[in-house]
Amino acid sequence: MTDLNPRPVPLEQTRQRIVEQLCDQYAAENLTDAGLEDRLTQAYAATTVAALQELVVDLPTEAPGTSTGVATARPELVSERQVILAVMGGAERKGAWTPPQHLHVVT
């Protein structure tokens, strides 16, 4: 006998999935810093699944067979050591990147 009423998705599982989607959208530069912060605040305050789903309804979606998401670095391409140097200014990383095992920052 099959269950005609599927189990409802627990709120916390949906919240975690939505937070991950928001972070992925931010990494793909589809959200600003303020936009991400606002939506994360709403996500953690949401009390229904519908309220959580509303947070991502206007964001780009990935069609099957295409990849508009953030590329992940293959482990063999990630450097073991890296130095970030900022002299009389700043240094900034944008987009998705995997920090090396040993990261030295000098300002």
mmCIF file of N, CA and C in Angstrom:
data_model
loop_
_atom_site.group_PDB
_atom_site.id
_atom_site.type_symbol
_atom_site.label_atom_id
_atom_site.label_comp_id
_atom_site.label_asym_id
_atom_site.label_seq_id
_atom_site.Cartn_x
_atom_site.Cartn_y
_atom_site.Cartn_z
ATOM 1 N N MET A 1 0.837 -1.176 0.000
ATOM 2 C CA MET A 1 0.000 0.000 0.000
ATOM 3 C C MET A 1 0.881 1.239 0.000
ATOM 4 N N THR A 2 0.584 2.165 -0.896
ATOM 5 C CA THR A 2 1.379 3.386 -0.971
ATOM 6 C C THR A 2 0.710 4.487 -0.183
ATOM 7 N N ASP A 3 1.525 5.345 0.347
ATOM 8 C CA ASP A 3 1.034 6.469 1.125
ATOM 9 C C ASP A 3 0.698 7.613 0.179
ATOM 10 N N LEU A 4 -0.578 7.994 0.114
ATOM 11 C CA LEU A 4 -0.998 9.062 -0.785
ATOM 12 C C LEU A 4 -0.626 10.447 -0.263
ATOM 13 N N ASN A 5 -0.388 10.557 1.004
ATOM 14 C CA ASN A 5 0.019 11.826 1.594
ATOM 15 C C ASN A 5 1.508 11.763 1.916
ATOM 16 N N PRO A 6 2.340 12.401 1.084
ATOM 17 C CA PRO A 6 3.773 12.361 1.383
ATOM 18 C C PRO A 6 4.058 13.078 2.697
ATOM 19 N N ARG A 7 5.107 12.654 3.343
ATOM 20 C CA ARG A 7 5.479 13.276 4.616
ATOM 21 C C ARG A 7 5.877 14.725 4.375
ATOM 22 N N PRO A 8 5.458 15.610 5.249
ATOM 23 C CA PRO A 8 5.886 16.998 5.087
ATOM 24 C C PRO A 8 7.391 17.117 5.354
ATOM 25 N N VAL A 9 8.005 18.007 4.612
ATOM 26 C CA VAL A 9 9.440 18.228 4.788
ATOM 27 C C VAL A 9 9.626 19.026 6.075
ATOM 28 N N PRO A 10 10.448 18.541 6.978
ATOM 29 C CA PRO A 10 10.669 19.277 8.223
ATOM 30 C C PRO A 10 11.212 20.687 7.942
ATOM 31 N N LEU A 11 10.788 21.610 8.772
ATOM 32 C CA LEU A 11 11.155 23.008 8.620
ATOM 33 C C LEU A 11 12.671 23.208 8.631
ATOM 34 N N GLU A 12 13.366 22.538 9.537
ATOM 35 C CA GLU A 12 14.821 22.745 9.650
ATOM 36 C C GLU A 12 15.570 22.230 8.417
ATOM 37 N N GLN A 13 15.105 21.121 7.823
ATOM 38 C CA GLN A 13 15.745 20.624 6.597
ATOM 39 C C GLN A 13 15.548 21.619 5.465
ATOM 40 N N THR A 14 14.360 22.168 5.359
ATOM 41 C CA THR A 14 14.085 23.158 4.320
ATOM 42 C C THR A 14 14.903 24.411 4.565
ATOM 43 N N ARG A 15 14.994 24.841 5.818
ATOM 44 C CA ARG A 15 15.778 26.034 6.156
ATOM 45 C C ARG A 15 17.242 25.851 5.732
ATOM 46 N N GLN A 16 17.808 24.688 6.030
ATOM 47 C CA GLN A 16 19.204 24.433 5.665
ATOM 48 C C GLN A 16 19.387 24.455 4.149
ATOM 49 N N ARG A 17 18.457 23.855 3.425
ATOM 50 C CA ARG A 17 18.535 23.841 1.953
ATOM 51 C C ARG A 17 18.426 25.256 1.391
ATOM 52 N N ILE A 18 17.528 26.062 1.928
ATOM 53 C CA ILE A 18 17.353 27.435 1.455
ATOM 54 C C ILE A 18 18.589 28.271 1.769
ATOM 55 N N VAL A 19 19.150 28.119 2.946
ATOM 56 C CA VAL A 19 20.370 28.857 3.315
ATOM 57 C C VAL A 19 21.506 28.491 2.361
ATOM 58 N N GLU A 20 21.636 27.206 2.025
ATOM 59 C CA GLU A 20 22.672 26.781 1.081
ATOM 60 C C GLU A 20 22.431 27.398 -0.296
ATOM 61 N N GLN A 21 21.170 27.433 -0.731
ATOM 62 C CA GLN A 21 20.842 28.046 -2.030
ATOM 63 C C GLN A 21 21.189 29.533 -2.024
ATOM 64 N N LEU A 22 20.885 30.211 -0.937
ATOM 65 C CA LEU A 22 21.200 31.640 -0.838
ATOM 66 C C LEU A 22 22.712 31.873 -0.899
ATOM 67 N N CYS A 23 23.463 31.039 -0.214
ATOM 68 C CA CYS A 23 24.931 31.173 -0.243
ATOM 69 C C CYS A 23 25.477 30.896 -1.642
ATOM 70 N N ASP A 24 24.923 29.896 -2.316
ATOM 71 C CA ASP A 24 25.341 29.601 -3.691
ATOM 72 C C ASP A 24 25.006 30.764 -4.626
ATOM 73 N N GLN A 25 23.835 31.366 -4.450
ATOM 74 C CA GLN A 25 23.441 32.506 -5.272
ATOM 75 C C GLN A 25 24.343 33.709 -5.004
ATOM 76 N N TYR A 26 24.740 33.887 -3.762
ATOM 77 C CA TYR A 26 25.663 34.971 -3.415
ATOM 78 C C TYR A 26 27.025 34.732 -4.064
ATOM 79 N N ALA A 27 27.498 33.495 -3.998
ATOM 80 C CA ALA A 27 28.798 33.161 -4.603
ATOM 81 C C ALA A 27 28.755 33.340 -6.114
ATOM 82 N N ALA A 28 27.589 33.119 -6.728
ATOM 83 C CA ALA A 28 27.435 33.303 -8.174
ATOM 84 C C ALA A 28 27.150 34.767 -8.516
ATOM 85 N N GLU A 29 27.207 35.634 -7.500
ATOM 86 C CA GLU A 29 27.012 37.082 -7.638
ATOM 87 C C GLU A 29 25.595 37.443 -8.096
ATOM 88 N N ASN A 30 24.610 36.646 -7.683
ATOM 89 C CA ASN A 30 23.208 36.954 -7.949
ATOM 90 C C ASN A 30 22.569 37.702 -6.785
ATOM 91 N N LEU A 31 23.289 37.814 -5.672
ATOM 92 C CA LEU A 31 22.829 38.557 -4.506
ATOM 93 C C LEU A 31 23.936 39.490 -4.034
ATOM 94 N N THR A 32 23.554 40.657 -3.551
ATOM 95 C CA THR A 32 24.522 41.580 -2.963
ATOM 96 C C THR A 32 24.770 41.182 -1.505
ATOM 97 N N ASP A 33 25.739 41.821 -0.877
ATOM 98 C CA ASP A 33 25.995 41.559 0.538
ATOM 99 C C ASP A 33 24.737 41.825 1.364
ATOM 100 N N ALA A 34 24.123 42.987 1.127
ATOM 101 C CA ALA A 34 22.928 43.356 1.888
ATOM 102 C C ALA A 34 21.766 42.411 1.579
ATOM 103 N N GLY A 35 21.629 42.020 0.315
ATOM 104 C CA GLY A 35 20.561 41.101 -0.073
ATOM 105 C C GLY A 35 20.710 39.757 0.617
ATOM 106 N N LEU A 36 21.937 39.243 0.670
ATOM 107 C CA LEU A 36 22.184 37.968 1.346
ATOM 108 C C LEU A 36 21.878 38.097 2.831
ATOM 109 N N GLU A 37 22.374 39.147 3.452
ATOM 110 C CA GLU A 37 22.163 39.335 4.888
ATOM 111 C C GLU A 37 20.670 39.424 5.214
ATOM 112 N N ASP A 38 19.928 40.174 4.412
ATOM 113 C CA ASP A 38 18.494 40.331 4.633
ATOM 114 C C ASP A 38 17.764 38.991 4.501
ATOM 115 N N ARG A 39 18.084 38.250 3.447
ATOM 116 C CA ARG A 39 17.394 36.970 3.217
ATOM 117 C C ARG A 39 17.779 35.924 4.263
ATOM 118 N N LEU A 40 19.038 35.934 4.719
ATOM 119 C CA LEU A 40 19.426 34.990 5.769
ATOM 120 C C LEU A 40 18.701 35.304 7.070
ATOM 121 N N THR A 41 18.564 36.585 7.379
ATOM 122 C CA THR A 41 17.822 36.990 8.577
ATOM 123 C C THR A 41 16.385 36.493 8.492
ATOM 124 N N GLN A 42 15.773 36.668 7.324
ATOM 125 C CA GLN A 42 14.398 36.197 7.127
ATOM 126 C C GLN A 42 14.320 34.671 7.203
ATOM 127 N N ALA A 43 15.335 33.989 6.663
ATOM 128 C CA ALA A 43 15.335 32.522 6.667
ATOM 129 C C ALA A 43 15.376 31.983 8.095
ATOM 130 N N TYR A 44 16.207 32.574 8.928
ATOM 131 C CA TYR A 44 16.319 32.078 10.297
ATOM 132 C C TYR A 44 15.119 32.480 11.157
ATOM 133 N N ALA A 45 14.368 33.495 10.726
ATOM 134 C CA ALA A 45 13.176 33.908 11.459
ATOM 135 C C ALA A 45 11.912 33.219 10.952
ATOM 136 N N ALA A 46 11.978 32.592 9.789
ATOM 137 C CA ALA A 46 10.786 31.981 9.173
ATOM 138 C C ALA A 46 10.247 30.838 10.026
ATOM 139 N N THR A 47 8.916 30.752 10.044
ATOM 140 C CA THR A 47 8.268 29.700 10.831
ATOM 141 C C THR A 47 7.483 28.720 9.961
ATOM 142 N N THR A 48 7.477 28.957 8.634
ATOM 143 C CA THR A 48 6.784 28.034 7.727
ATOM 144 C C THR A 48 7.675 27.716 6.527
ATOM 145 N N VAL A 49 7.417 26.583 5.920
ATOM 146 C CA VAL A 49 8.153 26.179 4.720
ATOM 147 C C VAL A 49 7.860 27.153 3.585
ATOM 148 N N ALA A 50 6.612 27.603 3.478
ATOM 149 C CA ALA A 50 6.229 28.541 2.418
ATOM 150 C C ALA A 50 7.010 29.848 2.531
ATOM 151 N N ALA A 51 7.210 30.332 3.737
ATOM 152 C CA ALA A 51 7.971 31.566 3.935
ATOM 153 C C ALA A 51 9.424 31.375 3.512
ATOM 154 N N LEU A 52 9.968 30.196 3.759
ATOM 155 C CA LEU A 52 11.341 29.904 3.345
ATOM 156 C C LEU A 52 11.455 29.836 1.825
ATOM 157 N N GLN A 53 10.514 29.155 1.191
ATOM 158 C CA GLN A 53 10.563 29.002 -0.262
ATOM 159 C C GLN A 53 10.405 30.344 -0.971
ATOM 160 N N GLU A 54 9.682 31.266 -0.369
ATOM 161 C CA GLU A 54 9.477 32.597 -0.944
ATOM 162 C C GLU A 54 10.803 33.362 -1.060
ATOM 163 N N LEU A 55 11.791 33.016 -0.249
ATOM 164 C CA LEU A 55 13.077 33.722 -0.251
ATOM 165 C C LEU A 55 13.915 33.447 -1.497
ATOM 166 N N VAL A 56 13.643 32.361 -2.208
ATOM 167 C CA VAL A 56 14.445 32.007 -3.373
ATOM 168 C C VAL A 56 13.655 31.978 -4.676
ATOM 169 N N VAL A 57 12.364 32.311 -4.610
ATOM 170 C CA VAL A 57 11.512 32.192 -5.790
ATOM 171 C C VAL A 57 11.940 33.134 -6.918
ATOM 172 N N ASP A 58 12.516 34.283 -6.617
ATOM 173 C CA ASP A 58 12.896 35.252 -7.643
ATOM 174 C C ASP A 58 14.337 35.098 -8.123
ATOM 175 N N LEU A 59 15.053 34.129 -7.604
ATOM 176 C CA LEU A 59 16.457 33.935 -7.978
ATOM 177 C C LEU A 59 16.565 32.987 -9.164
ATOM 178 N N PRO A 60 17.640 33.113 -9.962
ATOM 179 C CA PRO A 60 17.824 32.215 -11.113
ATOM 180 C C PRO A 60 17.892 30.760 -10.655
ATOM 181 N N THR A 61 17.321 29.886 -11.478
ATOM 182 C CA THR A 61 17.383 28.458 -11.181
ATOM 183 C C THR A 61 18.232 27.774 -12.235
ATOM 184 N N GLU A 62 18.712 26.632 -11.902
ATOM 185 C CA GLU A 62 19.560 25.854 -12.801
ATOM 186 C C GLU A 62 18.701 24.846 -13.541
ATOM 187 N N ALA A 63 18.691 24.938 -14.865
ATOM 188 C CA ALA A 63 17.940 23.978 -15.670
ATOM 189 C C ALA A 63 18.682 22.651 -15.700
ATOM 190 N N PRO A 64 17.961 21.526 -15.827
ATOM 191 C CA PRO A 64 18.620 20.225 -15.875
ATOM 192 C C PRO A 64 19.620 20.153 -17.028
ATOM 193 N N GLY A 65 20.798 19.641 -16.728
ATOM 194 C CA GLY A 65 21.818 19.475 -17.757
ATOM 195 C C GLY A 65 22.682 20.700 -17.985
ATOM 196 N N THR A 66 22.386 21.798 -17.289
ATOM 197 C CA THR A 66 23.216 22.991 -17.414
ATOM 198 C C THR A 66 23.856 23.280 -16.081
ATOM 199 N N SER A 67 24.877 24.063 -16.112
ATOM 200 C CA SER A 67 25.554 24.404 -14.872
ATOM 201 C C SER A 67 25.729 25.900 -14.792
ATOM 202 N N THR A 68 24.857 26.551 -14.018
ATOM 203 C CA THR A 68 25.017 27.974 -13.772
ATOM 204 C C THR A 68 25.495 28.199 -12.355
ATOM 205 N N GLY A 69 25.683 27.113 -11.625
ATOM 206 C CA GLY A 69 26.099 27.210 -10.231
ATOM 207 C C GLY A 69 27.576 27.517 -10.116
ATOM 208 N N VAL A 70 28.033 27.503 -8.920
ATOM 209 C CA VAL A 70 29.421 27.811 -8.631
ATOM 210 C C VAL A 70 30.279 26.575 -8.874
ATOM 211 N N ALA A 71 31.344 26.739 -9.615
ATOM 212 C CA ALA A 71 32.241 25.623 -9.867
ATOM 213 C C ALA A 71 33.073 25.367 -8.614
ATOM 214 N N THR A 72 33.290 24.116 -8.323
ATOM 215 C CA THR A 72 34.130 23.786 -7.183
ATOM 216 C C THR A 72 35.490 23.366 -7.696
ATOM 217 N N ALA A 73 36.499 23.727 -6.960
ATOM 218 C CA ALA A 73 37.865 23.404 -7.367
ATOM 219 C C ALA A 73 38.136 21.926 -7.155
ATOM 220 N N ARG A 74 38.821 21.328 -8.114
ATOM 221 C CA ARG A 74 39.205 19.940 -7.941
ATOM 222 C C ARG A 74 40.355 19.901 -6.945
ATOM 223 N N PRO A 75 40.368 18.905 -6.054
ATOM 224 C CA PRO A 75 41.388 18.867 -5.009
ATOM 225 C C PRO A 75 42.811 18.939 -5.536
ATOM 226 N N GLU A 76 43.075 18.353 -6.694
ATOM 227 C CA GLU A 76 44.450 18.365 -7.196
ATOM 228 C C GLU A 76 44.870 19.747 -7.709
ATOM 229 N N LEU A 77 43.911 20.659 -7.914
ATOM 230 C CA LEU A 77 44.240 21.994 -8.389
ATOM 231 C C LEU A 77 44.361 23.016 -7.269
ATOM 232 N N VAL A 78 44.020 22.649 -6.060
ATOM 233 C CA VAL A 78 44.102 23.565 -4.936
ATOM 234 C C VAL A 78 45.524 23.565 -4.420
ATOM 235 N N SER A 79 46.103 24.778 -4.330
ATOM 236 C CA SER A 79 47.487 24.857 -3.878
ATOM 237 C C SER A 79 47.571 24.549 -2.385
ATOM 238 N N GLU A 80 48.715 24.045 -1.978
ATOM 239 C CA GLU A 80 48.909 23.712 -0.579
ATOM 240 C C GLU A 80 49.218 24.951 0.242
ATOM 241 N N ARG A 81 49.912 25.919 -0.365
ATOM 242 C CA ARG A 81 50.284 27.160 0.329
ATOM 243 C C ARG A 81 49.973 28.350 -0.560
ATOM 244 N N GLN A 82 49.607 29.447 0.092
ATOM 245 C CA GLN A 82 49.333 30.663 -0.651
ATOM 246 C C GLN A 82 49.614 31.854 0.257
ATOM 247 N N VAL A 83 50.037 32.974 -0.354
ATOM 248 C CA VAL A 83 50.296 34.200 0.381
ATOM 249 C C VAL A 83 49.422 35.302 -0.213
ATOM 250 N N ILE A 84 48.761 36.055 0.654
ATOM 251 C CA ILE A 84 48.020 37.243 0.234
ATOM 252 C C ILE A 84 48.743 38.428 0.843
ATOM 253 N N LEU A 85 49.119 39.387 -0.007
ATOM 254 C CA LEU A 85 49.909 40.542 0.431
ATOM 255 C C LEU A 85 49.134 41.816 0.144
ATOM 256 N N ALA A 86 49.018 42.678 1.159
ATOM 257 C CA ALA A 86 48.356 43.974 0.990
ATOM 258 C C ALA A 86 49.295 45.047 1.532
ATOM 259 N N VAL A 87 49.799 45.909 0.652
ATOM 260 C CA VAL A 87 50.707 46.977 1.051
ATOM 261 C C VAL A 87 50.011 48.311 0.807
ATOM 262 N N MET A 88 49.829 49.091 1.860
ATOM 263 C CA MET A 88 49.183 50.401 1.773
ATOM 264 C C MET A 88 47.816 50.306 1.094
ATOM 265 N N GLY A 89 47.092 49.271 1.349
ATOM 266 C CA GLY A 89 45.781 49.089 0.728
ATOM 267 C C GLY A 89 45.147 47.803 1.208
ATOM 268 N N GLY A 90 44.433 47.166 0.340
ATOM 269 C CA GLY A 90 43.745 45.942 0.726
ATOM 270 C C GLY A 90 43.898 44.866 -0.325
ATOM 271 N N ALA A 91 43.502 43.691 0.037
ATOM 272 C CA ALA A 91 43.465 42.556 -0.881
ATOM 273 C C ALA A 91 42.085 41.933 -0.756
ATOM 274 N N GLU A 92 41.538 41.500 -1.865
ATOM 275 C CA GLU A 92 40.174 41.003 -1.865
ATOM 276 C C GLU A 92 40.052 39.778 -2.758
ATOM 277 N N ARG A 93 39.270 38.810 -2.305
ATOM 278 C CA ARG A 93 38.957 37.627 -3.103
ATOM 279 C C ARG A 93 37.474 37.702 -3.439
ATOM 280 N N LYS A 94 37.120 37.454 -4.693
ATOM 281 C CA LYS A 94 35.718 37.460 -5.106
ATOM 282 C C LYS A 94 35.364 36.121 -5.717
ATOM 283 N N GLY A 95 34.077 35.807 -5.640
ATOM 284 C CA GLY A 95 33.612 34.568 -6.234
ATOM 285 C C GLY A 95 33.981 33.374 -5.373
ATOM 286 N N ALA A 96 33.815 32.212 -5.954
ATOM 287 C CA ALA A 96 34.097 30.979 -5.225
ATOM 288 C C ALA A 96 35.579 30.653 -5.320
ATOM 289 N N TRP A 97 36.162 30.339 -4.210
ATOM 290 C CA TRP A 97 37.548 29.892 -4.207
ATOM 291 C C TRP A 97 37.746 29.002 -3.005
ATOM 292 N N THR A 98 38.655 28.087 -3.141
ATOM 293 C CA THR A 98 38.964 27.171 -2.051
ATOM 294 C C THR A 98 40.281 27.593 -1.444
ATOM 295 N N PRO A 99 40.268 27.965 -0.184
ATOM 296 C CA PRO A 99 41.523 28.387 0.439
ATOM 297 C C PRO A 99 42.489 27.207 0.536
ATOM 298 N N PRO A 100 43.769 27.497 0.414
ATOM 299 C CA PRO A 100 44.754 26.416 0.515
ATOM 300 C C PRO A 100 44.858 25.928 1.959
ATOM 301 N N GLN A 101 45.581 24.849 2.130
ATOM 302 C CA GLN A 101 45.771 24.290 3.468
ATOM 303 C C GLN A 101 46.490 25.281 4.384
ATOM 304 N N HIS A 102 47.451 26.022 3.830
ATOM 305 C CA HIS A 102 48.210 27.021 4.598
ATOM 306 C C HIS A 102 48.085 28.358 3.876
ATOM 307 N N LEU A 103 47.391 29.301 4.503
ATOM 308 C CA LEU A 103 47.192 30.621 3.913
ATOM 309 C C LEU A 103 47.874 31.642 4.815
ATOM 310 N N HIS A 104 48.803 32.398 4.247
ATOM 311 C CA HIS A 104 49.519 33.434 4.997
ATOM 312 C C HIS A 104 49.067 34.787 4.460
ATOM 313 N N VAL A 105 48.624 35.653 5.349
ATOM 314 C CA VAL A 105 48.169 36.979 4.957
ATOM 315 C C VAL A 105 49.066 37.995 5.625
ATOM 316 N N VAL A 106 49.645 38.894 4.800
ATOM 317 C CA VAL A 106 50.542 39.922 5.293
ATOM 318 C C VAL A 106 49.970 41.278 4.903
ATOM 319 N N THR A 107 49.779 42.161 5.898
ATOM 320 C CA THR A 107 49.294 43.507 5.603
ATOM 321 C C THR A 107 50.272 44.535 6.121
#
